[in-house]
Structures are given as structure tokens and as C-alpha cells.
GROMACS .gro file of C-alpha atoms in nm:
model
  155
    1MET     CA    1  -4.402   0.813   2.526
    2LYS     CA    2  -4.152   0.531   2.468
    3ARG     CA    3  -3.938   0.413   2.759
    4ILE     CA    4  -3.570   0.318   2.761
    5LEU     CA    5  -3.371   0.131   3.025
    6ILE     CA    6  -3.001   0.225   3.035
    7THR     CA    7  -2.764  -0.003   3.227
    8HIS     CA    8  -2.466   0.130   3.422
    9GLY     CA    9  -2.701   0.415   3.504
   10THR     CA   10  -2.477   0.583   3.757
   11VAL     CA   11  -2.181   0.641   3.522
   12PRO     CA   12  -2.131   0.973   3.340
   13LEU     CA   13  -2.201   0.828   2.992
   14ALA     CA   14  -2.541   0.698   3.103
   15GLN     CA   15  -2.627   1.036   3.254
   16ARG     CA   16  -2.518   1.212   2.935
   17LEU     CA   17  -2.737   0.984   2.724
   18GLY     CA   18  -3.030   1.038   2.959
   19LYS     CA   19  -3.002   1.415   2.916
   20LEU     CA   20  -2.980   1.370   2.540
   21LEU     CA   21  -3.318   1.195   2.542
   22GLU     CA   22  -3.500   1.429   2.782
   23GLY     CA   23  -3.849   1.511   2.658
   24GLN     CA   24  -3.830   1.254   2.376
   25VAL     CA   25  -3.811   0.922   2.560
   26GLU     CA   26  -3.871   0.840   2.927
   27VAL     CA   27  -3.542   0.717   3.077
   28ILE     CA   28  -3.498   0.457   3.352
   29PHE     CA   29  -3.145   0.395   3.478
   30ALA     CA   30  -3.036   0.056   3.613
   31SER     CA   31  -2.716  -0.041   3.787
   32SER     CA   32  -2.560  -0.326   3.979
   33GLU     CA   33  -2.331  -0.072   4.146
   34PRO     CA   34  -2.435   0.061   4.488
   35PHE     CA   35  -2.631   0.385   4.481
   36PRO     CA   36  -2.827   0.582   4.745
   37GLU     CA   37  -3.170   0.439   4.831
   38VAL     CA   38  -3.331   0.776   4.764
   39LEU     CA   39  -3.258   0.732   4.391
   40LYS     CA   40  -3.488   0.427   4.383
   41LYS     CA   41  -3.776   0.669   4.439
   42LEU     CA   42  -3.673   0.847   4.120
   43ASN     CA   43  -3.584   0.670   3.796
   44TYR     CA   44  -3.308   0.433   3.919
   45ARG     CA   45  -3.344   0.058   3.956
   46LYS     CA   46  -3.115  -0.209   4.102
   47LEU     CA   47  -2.972  -0.498   3.898
   48PRO     CA   48  -2.780  -0.801   4.021
   49PRO     CA   49  -2.408  -0.820   3.938
   50LEU     CA   50  -2.326  -0.937   3.587
   51ALA     CA   51  -2.163  -1.252   3.730
   52ASN     CA   52  -2.500  -1.355   3.873
   53PRO     CA   53  -2.648  -1.631   3.654
   54THR     CA   54  -2.989  -1.460   3.669
   55PHE     CA   55  -2.861  -1.124   3.537
   56VAL     CA   56  -3.031  -1.147   3.196
   57HIS     CA   57  -3.358  -1.270   3.346
   58GLU     CA   58  -3.355  -0.990   3.603
   59LEU     CA   59  -3.287  -0.734   3.329
   60LEU     CA   60  -3.576  -0.874   3.123
   61LYS     CA   61  -3.806  -0.880   3.428
   62LEU     CA   62  -3.716  -0.521   3.513
   63GLY     CA   63  -3.797  -0.421   3.157
   64LEU     CA   64  -4.135  -0.593   3.179
   65ASP     CA   65  -4.214  -0.442   3.520
   66GLU     CA   66  -4.128  -0.093   3.390
   67SER     CA   67  -4.298  -0.131   3.046
   68ILE     CA   68  -3.967  -0.072   2.869
   69ASP     CA   69  -3.952  -0.040   2.490
   70TYR     CA   70  -3.571  -0.020   2.453
   71VAL     CA   71  -3.289  -0.172   2.658
   72LEU     CA   72  -2.949  -0.004   2.617
   73PRO     CA   73  -2.671  -0.212   2.775
   74LEU     CA   74  -2.367   0.014   2.815
   75GLY     CA   75  -2.128  -0.234   2.977
   76LYS     CA   76  -1.872  -0.385   2.745
   77GLU     CA   77  -1.890  -0.712   2.942
   78GLU     CA   78  -2.272  -0.720   2.921
   79LEU     CA   79  -2.288  -0.714   2.542
   80PRO     CA   80  -2.215  -1.080   2.458
   81ILE     CA   81  -2.431  -1.208   2.744
   82VAL     CA   82  -2.730  -0.994   2.655
   83GLN     CA   83  -2.675  -1.053   2.282
   84GLN     CA   84  -2.743  -1.424   2.335
   85ALA     CA   85  -3.088  -1.338   2.475
   86ARG     CA   86  -3.188  -1.094   2.197
   87VAL     CA   87  -3.475  -1.314   2.076
   88LEU     CA   88  -3.612  -1.349   2.428
   89PHE     CA   89  -3.619  -0.970   2.477
   90GLU     CA   90  -3.787  -0.919   2.140
   91GLU     CA   91  -4.051  -1.183   2.220
   92TYR     CA   92  -4.150  -0.965   2.515
   93GLY     CA   93  -4.155  -0.643   2.312
   94GLN     CA   94  -3.822  -0.503   2.429
   95GLN     CA   95  -3.573  -0.394   2.164
   96LEU     CA   96  -3.209  -0.448   2.259
   97LEU     CA   97  -2.999  -0.156   2.145
   98ILE     CA   98  -2.685  -0.344   2.048
   99PRO     CA   99  -2.549  -0.425   1.701
  100VAL     CA  100  -2.661  -0.745   1.531
  101SER     CA  101  -2.296  -0.854   1.503
  102LEU     CA  102  -2.059  -0.762   1.784
  103ALA     CA  103  -1.763  -0.916   1.600
  104ASP     CA  104  -1.787  -0.654   1.322
  105THR     CA  105  -1.833  -0.358   1.557
  106PHE     CA  106  -1.569  -0.109   1.665
  107LEU     CA  107  -1.593   0.003   2.029
  108VAL     CA  108  -1.492   0.319   2.209
  109GLU     CA  109  -1.487   0.317   2.588
  110LYS     CA  110  -1.605   0.626   2.774
  111PRO     CA  111  -1.622   0.863   2.475
  112GLU     CA  112  -1.511   1.221   2.529
  113LYS     CA  113  -1.782   1.478   2.599
  114GLU     CA  114  -1.711   1.663   2.276
  115LEU     CA  115  -1.811   1.364   2.063
  116ALA     CA  116  -2.173   1.358   1.946
  117VAL     CA  117  -2.324   1.031   2.067
  118ARG     CA  118  -2.655   0.918   1.921
  119ILE     CA  119  -2.884   0.640   2.038
  120LEU     CA  120  -2.986   0.425   1.745
  121HIS     CA  121  -3.235   0.147   1.683
  122ALA     CA  122  -3.186  -0.032   1.351
  123GLY     CA  123  -2.986   0.266   1.223
  124VAL     CA  124  -3.248   0.525   1.322
  125ASP     CA  125  -3.185   0.788   1.593
  126ILE     CA  126  -3.460   0.722   1.850
  127GLY     CA  127  -3.463   1.088   1.953
  128THR     CA  128  -3.486   1.250   1.610
  129GLY     CA  129  -3.613   0.973   1.382
  130GLU     CA  130  -3.326   1.037   1.140
  131THR     CA  131  -3.166   0.736   0.966
  132VAL     CA  132  -2.790   0.765   1.023
  133ALA     CA  133  -2.653   0.410   0.999
  134GLU     CA  134  -2.712   0.066   0.854
  135GLU     CA  135  -3.013  -0.126   0.984
  136SER     CA  136  -2.780  -0.374   1.156
  137PHE     CA  137  -2.654  -0.107   1.399
  138SER     CA  138  -2.832  -0.036   1.727
  139GLY     CA  139  -2.686   0.119   2.041
  140ALA     CA  140  -2.514   0.434   2.160
  141GLY     CA  141  -2.291   0.529   1.872
  142ILE     CA  142  -2.072   0.794   1.719
  143VAL     CA  143  -2.116   0.841   1.345
  144SER     CA  144  -1.796   0.902   1.149
  145ASP     CA  145  -1.750   1.231   0.964
  146SER     CA  146  -1.805   1.047   0.635
  147GLY     CA  147  -2.130   0.903   0.774
  148GLU     CA  148  -2.026   0.556   0.660
  149GLU     CA  149  -1.924   0.402   0.992
  150VAL     CA  150  -2.058   0.399   1.345
  151VAL     CA  151  -1.855   0.322   1.658
  152LEU     CA  152  -2.034   0.169   1.956
  153CYS     CA  153  -1.991   0.356   2.286
  154VAL     CA  154  -1.947   0.147   2.602
  155VAL     CA  155  -1.820   0.172   2.958
   0.00000   0.00000   0.00000
């Protein structure tokens, strides 16, 4: 079974995405926010704060330690920092689930529960295998009613 690491793992959107993937992908949550130690025994892992210069390296190391296939950064502030290290993640077999171009991507922060969020890698829903977007789009997204646009979901 493939494994995904979702950052900001203690926020409601991360929990919602984790439930969406239950039984299809093994989910590991990571957060730089404080959380109870007991959660470390489950599927939660600690990350340094984003301002820490080693953040990307710690995220990559965590992915390697946990045999992660996909890394889904949910933090709006994380995107440009992690985007710069895309090649490094891919060299180690971890696929970053963020769009190829952040400049051309519309964002929605904390999407409402009623909106159907999908987790995509190169336009393909990793849970269902259905192609729903252009190959350049990866991440947690909401597909427009027309099916022509995808909006990236962040916290």
C-alpha cells in the first residue's frame, strides 16, 4: 500500500483528507504545531517550524524514514519553500503533491466541508485512479463544475 505524508496534520482539513484516503493509502500526519505525545505512537510525526532552515531536509528525512511515496504540504507558506526542493524529493522517490507552477494556481484556504476535495498526483486522483485534471496539477484540489479548472486547497 502506498504511503502519504500530510503536513499540518492536526488541522481539520488534514484530518478530512486522511479519512478520504482510508483503506486506499496509508496516511502519516506531520505537524510543527504542538500535539500530545500519545499521538506519536499512532500516525503523527513532529516537524520543525517552517522558519527553521532545516525544515525541508527534516521533511525529506521524515519521508525517507517512513517510506513515504507522496508528500502533501497543506500550508500556504510551505508551498514555495518545498517547491524549490521538488527535484530533491523526486530523487529520493517521494512525489510532492503540489502544482508544477504555483504562479498559475488558484488557492482556497480552509475549504468548506461541503466541497468535494480530491488528492491528485499529475492530474490523477490517488484514491480512485481517475484522471480529473491536467498533468501539471498535483495536490489537494477542488475540481470546478465544468471540470476544466482545479483550485488548490491550503491552510
